[in-house]
Amino acid sequence: MPGRTLPTILSSDVESRSTSKSCYVTLGTKVFDITPFLADHPGGGDLILQYGGKDVTEIMGDEISHTHSEAAYEILDDHLIGFVATEHIMKTAVKSDHPDNIIPLPPNQEGVQELKANSATSGVAPKNVYSTTGMSSAEDLSIETDLSADYRTHKFLDLNRPLLMQVWNGGFSKDFYLEQVHRPRHYKGGASAPLFGNFLEPLSKTPWWVIPIVWLPPVAYGTFLSFMNIPNTLAMAGYWILGVGIWTLVEYVLHRGLFHIDGYLPDNRVGITLHFLLHGIHHYLPMDKLRLVMPPTMFIALATPFWKLAHAVFFYNWYAATAVYCGGIFGYVCYDLTHYFLHHRTLPSYYRELKRYHLQHHFADYENGFGVTSRFWDRVFGTELAMPMPKVVKAA
């Protein structure tokens, strides 16, 4: 885009654009209309609105508040709409022997050098990335991958072709597979990359709303049956709440002990392919909207043993076992919906913090931070995810 085709915008106009209907920010002299990005910002649109109409150079470079990667600046560039002449720019132009080198914006090469000499512009400092993921912030998760270049560079999976048989026939070692599958990619604006490439493809995709539609009716029915057959209402409520509590532990154990079985993963294509289907594909394509919740067919396979376990433990009362089980399934429904919303929705303050925590699991440290609905079991088992400087870094 030729820079001089963009207008110079009055600073007063920029400052007035600070609402969800029209939100501008500046980075130096550049003006960005980020209204369309508010709903997709990993930290929530409200966080951006705090800086609506203002310059974000300092906050985007603040490593303590939140590290922003080069990808975040690329997203901004997609929303560039013009330039604003700051006070520094105007003062430099007034003092200059050749103000036409500086105004209209953007300045030409001579103008840029003059502005730099007068400290009126600031560059973007190199950023650090986490070596295990190749990313440095949540914004990286939403930057579209150059499919051909990615395949040429990493020799892993070609996202233009069905993925499953590539994993099965790839001959990848476990170490290479785990290194690559935990380096997130983003497919065509968040669309679903082909997995099977045949009539089975729809079975791998599940819209979030399917989960409450499929599972809440049987949960309600089982809860009703238990309520009608357990005379003590407090006991009934206790069984049901116990089930919800048990689910929170199951959520943690499944995520850490099954989905992230990385160290114990068999070094063969059967183990690698099963890992990819269970959870690897989610870390590989974490912003895929149709592969964030569990397909009902897979959940039935995982949930059936727990039905039998509940009735084995609470053998003395079928309805008590059912109440516990229904509480657990309700906990699962809350988990799956929370997981989807953490990736794709603007959320209230508590969930914004949870969202940051979970996305850090994807872009920074997949070996910690296994709690999705809360950090409780991470704290109990010592896997709470902290965010120091990247453990191993390189210039972005």
mmCIF file of C-alpha atoms in Angstrom:
data_model
loop_
_atom_site.group_PDB
_atom_site.id
_atom_site.type_symbol
_atom_site.label_atom_id
_atom_site.label_comp_id
_atom_site.label_asym_id
_atom_site.label_seq_id
_atom_site.Cartn_x
_atom_site.Cartn_y
_atom_site.Cartn_z
ATOM 1 C CA MET A 1 0.000 0.000 0.000
ATOM 2 C CA PRO A 2 1.675 3.285 -1.011
ATOM 3 C CA GLY A 3 1.927 5.289 2.183
ATOM 4 C CA ARG A 4 1.018 8.664 0.697
ATOM 5 C CA THR A 5 -2.403 7.447 -0.449
ATOM 6 C CA LEU A 6 -3.468 7.406 3.215
ATOM 7 C CA PRO A 7 -4.770 10.612 4.806
ATOM 8 C CA THR A 8 -3.330 12.628 7.650
ATOM 9 C CA ILE A 9 -5.904 12.513 10.454
ATOM 10 C CA LEU A 10 -6.431 15.252 12.995
ATOM 11 C CA SER A 11 -5.241 14.332 16.493
ATOM 12 C CA SER A 12 -8.590 15.517 17.878
ATOM 13 C CA ASP A 13 -10.385 13.032 15.618
ATOM 14 C CA VAL A 14 -8.126 10.208 16.803
ATOM 15 C CA GLU A 15 -8.702 11.096 20.455
ATOM 16 C CA SER A 16 -12.478 10.998 19.994
ATOM 17 C CA ARG A 17 -12.440 7.407 18.688
ATOM 18 C CA SER A 18 -12.471 5.430 21.926
ATOM 19 C CA THR A 19 -15.695 3.396 21.866
ATOM 20 C CA SER A 20 -16.643 -0.099 20.772
ATOM 21 C CA LYS A 21 -18.334 1.428 17.711
ATOM 22 C CA SER A 22 -15.203 3.267 16.586
ATOM 23 C CA CYS A 23 -11.818 2.708 18.185
ATOM 24 C CA TYR A 24 -8.558 4.200 16.907
ATOM 25 C CA VAL A 25 -5.089 3.829 18.381
ATOM 26 C CA THR A 26 -1.784 5.258 17.247
ATOM 27 C CA LEU A 27 1.728 3.880 17.150
ATOM 28 C CA GLY A 28 3.963 6.842 16.598
ATOM 29 C CA THR A 29 2.529 8.613 13.559
ATOM 30 C CA LYS A 30 0.464 5.690 12.323
ATOM 31 C CA VAL A 31 -3.285 5.560 12.965
ATOM 32 C CA PHE A 32 -5.103 2.222 13.180
ATOM 33 C CA ASP A 33 -8.837 1.577 13.183
ATOM 34 C CA ILE A 34 -8.968 -1.548 15.360
ATOM 35 C CA THR A 35 -12.740 -1.622 15.809
ATOM 36 C CA PRO A 36 -13.042 -4.951 13.891
ATOM 37 C CA PHE A 37 -10.348 -6.529 16.096
ATOM 38 C CA LEU A 38 -11.958 -5.751 19.474
ATOM 39 C CA ALA A 39 -13.888 -9.037 19.635
ATOM 40 C CA ASP A 40 -10.821 -11.096 18.672
ATOM 41 C CA HIS A 41 -8.245 -9.565 20.992
ATOM 42 C CA PRO A 42 -6.998 -12.351 23.320
ATOM 43 C CA GLY A 43 -7.200 -10.073 26.342
ATOM 44 C CA GLY A 44 -10.711 -8.889 25.484
ATOM 45 C CA GLY A 45 -11.956 -5.761 23.743
ATOM 46 C CA ASP A 46 -12.350 -3.861 27.018
ATOM 47 C CA LEU A 47 -8.598 -3.940 27.486
ATOM 48 C CA ILE A 48 -8.069 -2.218 24.134
ATOM 49 C CA LEU A 49 -10.790 0.353 24.816
ATOM 50 C CA GLN A 50 -8.754 1.611 27.776
ATOM 51 C CA TYR A 51 -6.279 2.894 25.191
ATOM 52 C CA GLY A 52 -8.811 4.022 22.591
ATOM 53 C CA GLY A 53 -7.780 7.312 20.985
ATOM 54 C CA LYS A 54 -4.301 7.056 22.515
ATOM 55 C CA ASP A 55 -0.789 6.038 21.537
ATOM 56 C CA VAL A 56 -0.029 2.399 22.398
ATOM 57 C CA THR A 57 3.731 2.422 21.828
ATOM 58 C CA GLU A 58 4.538 2.259 25.542
ATOM 59 C CA ILE A 59 1.948 -0.359 26.556
ATOM 60 C CA MET A 60 2.797 -2.641 23.615
ATOM 61 C CA GLY A 61 6.456 -2.470 24.540
ATOM 62 C CA ASP A 62 5.838 -3.050 28.238
ATOM 63 C CA GLU A 63 7.202 -6.548 28.887
ATOM 64 C CA ILE A 64 5.961 -6.548 32.493
ATOM 65 C CA SER A 65 2.357 -5.770 31.592
ATOM 66 C CA HIS A 66 2.155 -8.011 28.532
ATOM 67 C CA THR A 67 4.672 -9.031 25.910
ATOM 68 C CA HIS A 68 3.555 -8.278 22.355
ATOM 69 C CA SER A 69 5.198 -10.071 19.468
ATOM 70 C CA GLU A 70 5.983 -8.861 15.984
ATOM 71 C CA ALA A 71 2.762 -10.602 14.967
ATOM 72 C CA ALA A 72 0.800 -8.090 17.057
ATOM 73 C CA TYR A 73 2.357 -5.281 15.048
ATOM 74 C CA GLU A 74 1.490 -7.108 11.840
ATOM 75 C CA ILE A 75 -2.143 -7.243 12.944
ATOM 76 C CA LEU A 76 -2.035 -3.500 13.546
ATOM 77 C CA ASP A 77 -0.643 -2.939 10.063
ATOM 78 C CA ASP A 78 -3.695 -4.678 8.635
ATOM 79 C CA HIS A 79 -5.810 -1.912 10.226
ATOM 80 C CA LEU A 80 -3.681 1.073 9.165
ATOM 81 C CA ILE A 81 -5.922 3.906 7.947
ATOM 82 C CA GLY A 82 -3.709 6.990 8.006
ATOM 83 C CA PHE A 83 -1.233 9.125 9.884
ATOM 84 C CA VAL A 84 -1.347 11.725 12.631
ATOM 85 C CA ALA A 85 1.042 14.646 12.926
ATOM 86 C CA THR A 86 2.167 14.601 16.546
ATOM 87 C CA GLU A 87 3.617 17.561 18.376
ATOM 88 C CA HIS A 88 7.121 16.164 17.787
ATOM 89 C CA ILE A 89 6.451 15.880 14.079
ATOM 90 C CA MET A 90 5.163 19.435 13.805
ATOM 91 C CA LYS A 91 8.075 20.892 15.782
ATOM 92 C CA THR A 92 10.584 19.028 13.635
ATOM 93 C CA ALA A 93 8.849 20.144 10.432
ATOM 94 C CA VAL A 94 8.814 23.780 11.574
ATOM 95 C CA LYS A 95 12.550 23.676 12.345
ATOM 96 C CA SER A 96 13.412 21.804 9.157
ATOM 97 C CA ASP A 97 14.931 23.404 6.089
ATOM 98 C CA HIS A 98 12.914 20.926 4.024
ATOM 99 C CA PRO A 99 9.561 20.426 5.783
ATOM 100 C CA ASP A 100 8.167 18.797 2.639
ATOM 101 C CA ASN A 101 10.372 15.799 3.469
ATOM 102 C CA ILE A 102 8.263 15.288 6.601
ATOM 103 C CA ILE A 103 4.756 16.523 5.792
ATOM 104 C CA PRO A 104 2.485 15.252 4.315
ATOM 105 C CA LEU A 105 2.965 11.982 6.166
ATOM 106 C CA PRO A 106 4.543 9.521 5.965
ATOM 107 C CA PRO A 107 7.930 11.238 5.688
ATOM 108 C CA ASN A 108 10.331 10.298 2.922
ATOM 109 C CA GLN A 109 13.708 8.747 3.720
ATOM 110 C CA GLU A 110 15.357 12.104 4.379
ATOM 111 C CA GLY A 111 12.434 13.087 6.607
ATOM 112 C CA VAL A 112 12.688 9.844 8.564
ATOM 113 C CA GLN A 113 16.360 10.465 9.237
ATOM 114 C CA GLU A 114 15.634 14.000 10.362
ATOM 115 C CA LEU A 115 12.861 12.817 12.668
ATOM 116 C CA LYS A 116 15.118 10.156 14.146
ATOM 117 C CA ALA A 117 17.776 12.775 14.756
ATOM 118 C CA ASN A 118 15.175 14.794 16.647
ATOM 119 C CA SER A 119 13.862 11.779 18.571
ATOM 120 C CA ALA A 120 10.442 12.181 17.009
ATOM 121 C CA THR A 121 10.082 8.581 15.946
ATOM 122 C CA SER A 122 10.679 5.359 17.758
ATOM 123 C CA GLY A 123 11.361 1.961 16.312
ATOM 124 C CA VAL A 124 9.911 -1.299 17.484
ATOM 125 C CA ALA A 125 12.424 -3.130 19.609
ATOM 126 C CA PRO A 126 13.172 -6.720 18.716
ATOM 127 C CA LYS A 127 10.967 -9.135 20.603
ATOM 128 C CA ASN A 128 11.780 -12.445 22.207
ATOM 129 C CA VAL A 129 10.003 -15.669 21.436
ATOM 130 C CA TYR A 130 9.630 -18.922 23.320
ATOM 131 C CA SER A 131 11.833 -21.480 21.632
ATOM 132 C CA THR A 132 9.378 -24.340 22.272
ATOM 133 C CA THR A 133 6.509 -22.635 20.421
ATOM 134 C CA GLY A 134 8.142 -20.018 18.210
ATOM 135 C CA MET A 135 5.750 -17.425 19.668
ATOM 136 C CA SER A 136 5.878 -14.628 22.191
ATOM 137 C CA SER A 137 2.250 -13.618 22.816
ATOM 138 C CA ALA A 138 -1.361 -14.660 22.362
ATOM 139 C CA GLU A 139 -1.699 -12.469 19.283
ATOM 140 C CA ASP A 140 0.662 -14.832 17.442
ATOM 141 C CA LEU A 141 -1.983 -17.557 17.628
ATOM 142 C CA SER A 142 -4.210 -15.605 15.227
ATOM 143 C CA ILE A 143 -1.607 -14.742 12.590
ATOM 144 C CA GLU A 144 -2.314 -16.715 9.440
ATOM 145 C CA THR A 145 0.369 -19.230 8.537
ATOM 146 C CA ASP A 146 1.968 -19.122 5.112
ATOM 147 C CA LEU A 147 1.090 -22.730 4.322
ATOM 148 C CA SER A 148 3.625 -23.368 1.586
ATOM 149 C CA ALA A 149 6.490 -21.616 3.355
ATOM 150 C CA ASP A 150 5.707 -23.426 6.617
ATOM 151 C CA TYR A 151 5.889 -26.830 4.932
ATOM 152 C CA ARG A 152 9.090 -25.951 3.075
ATOM 153 C CA THR A 153 10.725 -24.737 6.272
ATOM 154 C CA HIS A 154 9.664 -27.389 8.785
ATOM 155 C CA LYS A 155 8.957 -30.444 6.596
ATOM 156 C CA PHE A 156 6.148 -31.475 8.937
ATOM 157 C CA LEU A 157 2.548 -31.258 7.702
ATOM 158 C CA ASP A 158 1.229 -29.663 4.530
ATOM 159 C CA LEU A 159 -1.905 -27.824 5.656
ATOM 160 C CA ASN A 160 -3.173 -27.821 2.088
ATOM 161 C CA ARG A 161 -3.721 -31.602 2.305
ATOM 162 C CA PRO A 162 -5.605 -33.872 4.756
ATOM 163 C CA LEU A 163 -3.571 -34.123 7.937
ATOM 164 C CA LEU A 164 -4.375 -37.548 9.381
ATOM 165 C CA MET A 165 -2.633 -39.710 6.796
ATOM 166 C CA GLN A 166 0.311 -37.325 6.732
ATOM 167 C CA VAL A 167 0.781 -37.968 10.440
ATOM 168 C CA TRP A 168 0.294 -41.723 9.966
ATOM 169 C CA ASN A 169 2.656 -42.012 6.993
ATOM 170 C CA GLY A 170 5.088 -39.237 7.942
ATOM 171 C CA GLY A 171 7.683 -41.435 9.624
ATOM 172 C CA PHE A 172 8.204 -38.723 12.246
ATOM 173 C CA SER A 173 10.214 -39.435 15.354
ATOM 174 C CA LYS A 174 8.450 -38.684 18.632
ATOM 175 C CA ASP A 175 10.819 -35.814 19.425
ATOM 176 C CA PHE A 176 10.343 -34.162 16.036
ATOM 177 C CA TYR A 177 6.565 -34.615 16.165
ATOM 178 C CA LEU A 178 6.274 -33.108 19.663
ATOM 179 C CA GLU A 179 8.509 -30.193 18.712
ATOM 180 C CA GLN A 180 6.389 -29.379 15.676
ATOM 181 C CA VAL A 181 2.890 -30.051 17.009
ATOM 182 C CA HIS A 182 3.480 -27.587 19.849
ATOM 183 C CA ARG A 183 4.438 -24.801 17.442
ATOM 184 C CA PRO A 184 0.962 -23.404 16.685
ATOM 185 C CA ARG A 185 -0.222 -22.628 13.171
ATOM 186 C CA HIS A 186 -3.265 -20.630 12.051
ATOM 187 C CA TYR A 187 -5.178 -21.893 9.018
ATOM 188 C CA LYS A 188 -6.877 -19.462 6.617
ATOM 189 C CA GLY A 189 -8.370 -17.020 9.089
ATOM 190 C CA GLY A 190 -9.423 -19.657 11.612
ATOM 191 C CA ALA A 191 -11.068 -22.116 9.232
ATOM 192 C CA SER A 192 -10.640 -25.855 9.811
ATOM 193 C CA ALA A 193 -7.756 -27.522 8.034
ATOM 194 C CA PRO A 194 -8.694 -30.832 6.370
ATOM 195 C CA LEU A 195 -8.197 -33.782 8.694
ATOM 196 C CA PHE A 196 -9.665 -36.815 6.904
ATOM 197 C CA GLY A 197 -10.386 -35.312 3.506
ATOM 198 C CA ASN A 198 -13.408 -37.579 2.992
ATOM 199 C CA PHE A 199 -16.912 -38.310 4.311
ATOM 200 C CA LEU A 200 -15.532 -38.561 7.870
ATOM 201 C CA GLU A 201 -14.546 -34.882 7.908
ATOM 202 C CA PRO A 202 -17.805 -33.632 9.527
ATOM 203 C CA LEU A 203 -17.249 -35.989 12.487
ATOM 204 C CA SER A 204 -14.102 -34.045 13.390
ATOM 205 C CA LYS A 205 -15.897 -30.691 13.576
ATOM 206 C CA THR A 206 -18.187 -29.644 16.421
ATOM 207 C CA PRO A 207 -19.736 -26.179 16.867
ATOM 208 C CA TRP A 208 -19.707 -25.119 20.515
ATOM 209 C CA TRP A 209 -23.514 -25.012 20.772
ATOM 210 C CA VAL A 210 -23.768 -28.746 20.070
ATOM 211 C CA ILE A 211 -22.391 -29.492 23.542
ATOM 212 C CA PRO A 212 -25.249 -28.031 25.638
ATOM 213 C CA ILE A 213 -27.869 -29.236 23.149
ATOM 214 C CA VAL A 214 -26.641 -32.839 23.276
ATOM 215 C CA TRP A 215 -25.640 -33.203 26.935
ATOM 216 C CA LEU A 216 -27.831 -30.928 29.053
ATOM 217 C CA PRO A 217 -31.106 -32.838 28.393
ATOM 218 C CA PRO A 218 -29.752 -36.212 29.632
ATOM 219 C CA VAL A 219 -28.084 -34.435 32.552
ATOM 220 C CA ALA A 220 -31.395 -32.818 33.450
ATOM 221 C CA TYR A 221 -33.238 -36.142 33.120
ATOM 222 C CA GLY A 222 -30.712 -38.054 35.243
ATOM 223 C CA THR A 223 -30.755 -35.302 37.860
ATOM 224 C CA PHE A 224 -34.563 -35.396 37.933
ATOM 225 C CA LEU A 225 -34.595 -39.184 38.397
ATOM 226 C CA SER A 226 -32.111 -38.928 41.254
ATOM 227 C CA PHE A 227 -34.035 -36.106 42.886
ATOM 228 C CA MET A 228 -37.262 -38.114 42.766
ATOM 229 C CA ASN A 229 -35.675 -41.232 44.269
ATOM 230 C CA ILE A 230 -33.341 -39.824 46.923
ATOM 231 C CA PRO A 231 -35.572 -38.714 49.822
ATOM 232 C CA ASN A 232 -33.021 -36.388 51.396
ATOM 233 C CA THR A 233 -32.731 -33.270 49.226
ATOM 234 C CA LEU A 234 -29.484 -32.180 50.880
ATOM 235 C CA ALA A 235 -27.970 -35.601 50.236
ATOM 236 C CA MET A 236 -29.079 -35.427 46.602
ATOM 237 C CA ALA A 237 -27.521 -31.956 46.224
ATOM 238 C CA GLY A 238 -24.367 -33.183 47.921
ATOM 239 C CA TYR A 239 -23.972 -36.084 45.486
ATOM 240 C CA TRP A 240 -24.512 -33.785 42.504
ATOM 241 C CA ILE A 241 -22.050 -31.144 43.734
ATOM 242 C CA LEU A 242 -19.553 -33.901 44.503
ATOM 243 C CA GLY A 243 -19.810 -34.903 40.853
ATOM 244 C CA VAL A 244 -18.982 -31.358 39.738
ATOM 245 C CA GLY A 245 -15.999 -31.320 42.094
ATOM 246 C CA ILE A 246 -14.786 -34.692 40.845
ATOM 247 C CA TRP A 247 -15.010 -33.405 37.281
ATOM 248 C CA THR A 248 -12.572 -30.566 38.048
ATOM 249 C CA LEU A 249 -9.992 -33.180 39.057
ATOM 250 C CA VAL A 250 -10.824 -35.375 36.052
ATOM 251 C CA GLU A 251 -10.390 -32.326 33.789
ATOM 252 C CA TYR A 252 -6.899 -31.772 35.185
ATOM 253 C CA VAL A 253 -5.892 -35.435 35.110
ATOM 254 C CA LEU A 254 -7.111 -35.959 31.540
ATOM 255 C CA HIS A 255 -5.386 -32.826 30.309
ATOM 256 C CA ARG A 256 -2.093 -33.533 32.036
ATOM 257 C CA GLY A 257 -2.032 -37.312 32.149
ATOM 258 C CA LEU A 258 -3.631 -38.249 28.813
ATOM 259 C CA PHE A 259 -3.622 -35.290 26.437
ATOM 260 C CA HIS A 260 -0.081 -34.295 27.496
ATOM 261 C CA ILE A 261 1.380 -37.747 27.898
ATOM 262 C CA ASP A 262 4.308 -36.445 25.836
ATOM 263 C CA GLY A 263 7.155 -37.953 27.837
ATOM 264 C CA TYR A 264 5.548 -41.418 27.811
ATOM 265 C CA LEU A 265 4.258 -41.271 24.242
ATOM 266 C CA PRO A 266 5.278 -44.390 22.286
ATOM 267 C CA ASP A 267 7.790 -43.551 19.588
ATOM 268 C CA ASN A 268 5.732 -45.079 16.792
ATOM 269 C CA ARG A 269 3.080 -43.931 14.366
ATOM 270 C CA VAL A 270 0.195 -45.459 16.315
ATOM 271 C CA GLY A 271 1.012 -43.476 19.460
ATOM 272 C CA ILE A 272 1.799 -40.307 17.529
ATOM 273 C CA THR A 273 -1.405 -40.478 15.472
ATOM 274 C CA LEU A 274 -3.586 -41.117 18.536
ATOM 275 C CA HIS A 275 -1.925 -38.190 20.304
ATOM 276 C CA PHE A 276 -2.589 -35.961 17.306
ATOM 277 C CA LEU A 277 -6.276 -36.913 17.186
ATOM 278 C CA LEU A 278 -6.797 -36.554 20.947
ATOM 279 C CA HIS A 279 -5.070 -33.251 21.564
ATOM 280 C CA GLY A 280 -2.124 -32.628 19.265
ATOM 281 C CA ILE A 281 -4.279 -31.087 16.563
ATOM 282 C CA HIS A 282 -5.592 -28.564 19.099
ATOM 283 C CA HIS A 283 -2.092 -27.365 19.952
ATOM 284 C CA TYR A 284 -1.157 -27.379 16.282
ATOM 285 C CA LEU A 285 -4.241 -25.338 15.268
ATOM 286 C CA PRO A 286 -5.420 -23.786 18.559
ATOM 287 C CA MET A 287 -7.779 -21.195 17.066
ATOM 288 C CA ASP A 288 -9.789 -23.657 14.943
ATOM 289 C CA LYS A 289 -13.347 -22.828 16.042
ATOM 290 C CA LEU A 290 -14.766 -26.219 15.106
ATOM 291 C CA ARG A 291 -12.165 -28.310 16.927
ATOM 292 C CA LEU A 292 -12.211 -26.653 20.335
ATOM 293 C CA VAL A 293 -14.942 -28.744 21.947
ATOM 294 C CA MET A 294 -15.044 -32.520 22.076
ATOM 295 C CA PRO A 295 -17.061 -34.323 19.395
ATOM 296 C CA PRO A 296 -19.930 -36.253 21.043
ATOM 297 C CA THR A 297 -18.648 -39.563 19.638
ATOM 298 C CA MET A 298 -15.261 -39.106 21.302
ATOM 299 C CA PHE A 299 -16.822 -37.952 24.556
ATOM 300 C CA ILE A 300 -19.052 -41.037 24.726
ATOM 301 C CA ALA A 301 -15.945 -43.215 24.429
ATOM 302 C CA LEU A 302 -14.211 -41.314 27.241
ATOM 303 C CA ALA A 303 -17.302 -40.951 29.458
ATOM 304 C CA THR A 304 -18.553 -44.548 29.387
ATOM 305 C CA PRO A 305 -15.868 -45.910 31.758
ATOM 306 C CA PHE A 306 -16.735 -43.137 34.221
ATOM 307 C CA TRP A 307 -20.397 -44.218 34.189
ATOM 308 C CA LYS A 308 -19.324 -47.711 35.196
ATOM 309 C CA LEU A 309 -16.854 -46.327 37.765
ATOM 310 C CA ALA A 310 -19.505 -44.127 39.396
ATOM 311 C CA HIS A 311 -21.837 -47.093 39.807
ATOM 312 C CA ALA A 312 -19.002 -49.264 41.121
ATOM 313 C CA VAL A 313 -18.021 -46.706 43.773
ATOM 314 C CA PHE A 314 -21.591 -45.813 44.772
ATOM 315 C CA PHE A 315 -22.837 -49.387 44.387
ATOM 316 C CA TYR A 316 -25.174 -49.032 47.334
ATOM 317 C CA ASN A 317 -27.489 -46.565 45.538
ATOM 318 C CA TRP A 318 -28.011 -46.426 41.750
ATOM 319 C CA TYR A 319 -29.571 -42.972 41.993
ATOM 320 C CA ALA A 320 -26.721 -41.577 44.067
ATOM 321 C CA ALA A 321 -24.258 -42.811 41.442
ATOM 322 C CA THR A 322 -26.389 -41.225 38.718
ATOM 323 C CA ALA A 323 -26.505 -37.914 40.609
ATOM 324 C CA VAL A 324 -22.719 -37.884 40.950
ATOM 325 C CA TYR A 325 -22.334 -38.765 37.285
ATOM 326 C CA CYS A 326 -24.771 -36.058 36.147
ATOM 327 C CA GLY A 327 -22.915 -33.484 38.231
ATOM 328 C CA GLY A 328 -19.710 -34.573 36.542
ATOM 329 C CA ILE A 329 -21.198 -34.311 33.041
ATOM 330 C CA PHE A 330 -22.523 -30.850 33.883
ATOM 331 C CA GLY A 331 -18.976 -29.927 34.926
ATOM 332 C CA TYR A 332 -17.746 -31.212 31.574
ATOM 333 C CA VAL A 333 -20.287 -29.074 29.694
ATOM 334 C CA CYS A 334 -19.083 -26.008 31.614
ATOM 335 C CA TYR A 335 -15.486 -26.958 30.828
ATOM 336 C CA ASP A 336 -16.013 -27.345 27.089
ATOM 337 C CA LEU A 337 -17.965 -24.096 26.776
ATOM 338 C CA THR A 338 -15.370 -22.270 28.889
ATOM 339 C CA HIS A 339 -12.618 -23.639 26.671
ATOM 340 C CA TYR A 340 -14.308 -22.345 23.533
ATOM 341 C CA PHE A 341 -15.043 -18.924 25.018
ATOM 342 C CA LEU A 342 -11.472 -18.545 26.301
ATOM 343 C CA HIS A 343 -10.282 -18.837 22.710
ATOM 344 C CA HIS A 344 -12.970 -16.843 20.926
ATOM 345 C CA ARG A 345 -15.011 -14.506 23.109
ATOM 346 C CA THR A 346 -14.673 -11.233 24.990
ATOM 347 C CA LEU A 347 -15.231 -12.136 28.638
ATOM 348 C CA PRO A 348 -15.810 -10.583 32.093
ATOM 349 C CA SER A 349 -12.777 -9.690 34.196
ATOM 350 C CA TYR A 350 -12.347 -13.065 35.976
ATOM 351 C CA TYR A 351 -12.515 -14.943 32.703
ATOM 352 C CA ARG A 352 -10.195 -12.469 30.979
ATOM 353 C CA GLU A 353 -7.514 -13.461 33.467
ATOM 354 C CA LEU A 354 -8.346 -17.139 32.915
ATOM 355 C CA LYS A 355 -8.179 -16.520 29.160
ATOM 356 C CA ARG A 356 -4.698 -15.039 29.435
ATOM 357 C CA TYR A 357 -3.666 -18.001 31.584
ATOM 358 C CA HIS A 358 -4.941 -20.609 29.142
ATOM 359 C CA LEU A 359 -3.545 -18.938 26.030
ATOM 360 C CA GLN A 360 -0.162 -18.783 27.759
ATOM 361 C CA HIS A 361 -0.367 -22.589 27.908
ATOM 362 C CA HIS A 362 -0.527 -22.503 24.104
ATOM 363 C CA PHE A 363 2.031 -19.861 23.167
ATOM 364 C CA ALA A 364 4.514 -20.024 26.059
ATOM 365 C CA ASP A 365 4.600 -23.190 28.166
ATOM 366 C CA TYR A 366 2.562 -26.241 27.203
ATOM 367 C CA GLU A 367 4.209 -28.259 29.985
ATOM 368 C CA ASN A 368 2.326 -26.349 32.687
ATOM 369 C CA GLY A 369 -1.046 -24.667 33.092
ATOM 370 C CA PHE A 370 -3.332 -27.681 32.637
ATOM 371 C CA GLY A 371 -6.375 -26.180 34.380
ATOM 372 C CA VAL A 372 -8.912 -24.692 31.991
ATOM 373 C CA THR A 373 -11.853 -23.759 34.211
ATOM 374 C CA SER A 374 -9.616 -22.805 37.149
ATOM 375 C CA ARG A 375 -6.018 -22.899 38.390
ATOM 376 C CA PHE A 376 -6.917 -24.825 41.560
ATOM 377 C CA TRP A 377 -5.430 -28.221 40.691
ATOM 378 C CA ASP A 378 -2.406 -26.581 39.033
ATOM 379 C CA ARG A 379 -1.686 -24.993 42.404
ATOM 380 C CA VAL A 380 -2.227 -28.270 44.258
ATOM 381 C CA PHE A 381 0.080 -30.274 41.984
ATOM 382 C CA GLY A 382 2.687 -27.572 41.361
ATOM 383 C CA THR A 383 2.003 -27.015 37.662
ATOM 384 C CA GLU A 384 0.714 -23.458 37.874
ATOM 385 C CA LEU A 385 1.955 -21.534 34.893
ATOM 386 C CA ALA A 386 4.070 -18.477 35.669
ATOM 387 C CA MET A 387 5.135 -15.912 33.091
ATOM 388 C CA PRO A 388 8.750 -14.918 33.594
ATOM 389 C CA MET A 389 10.874 -13.826 30.645
ATOM 390 C CA PRO A 390 10.994 -16.547 27.977
ATOM 391 C CA LYS A 391 12.997 -19.502 29.200
ATOM 392 C CA VAL A 392 15.022 -19.719 25.988
ATOM 393 C CA VAL A 393 14.742 -16.797 23.649
ATOM 394 C CA LYS A 394 15.813 -15.529 20.285
ATOM 395 C CA ALA A 395 15.228 -12.338 18.408
ATOM 396 C CA ALA A 396 11.922 -12.329 16.579
#
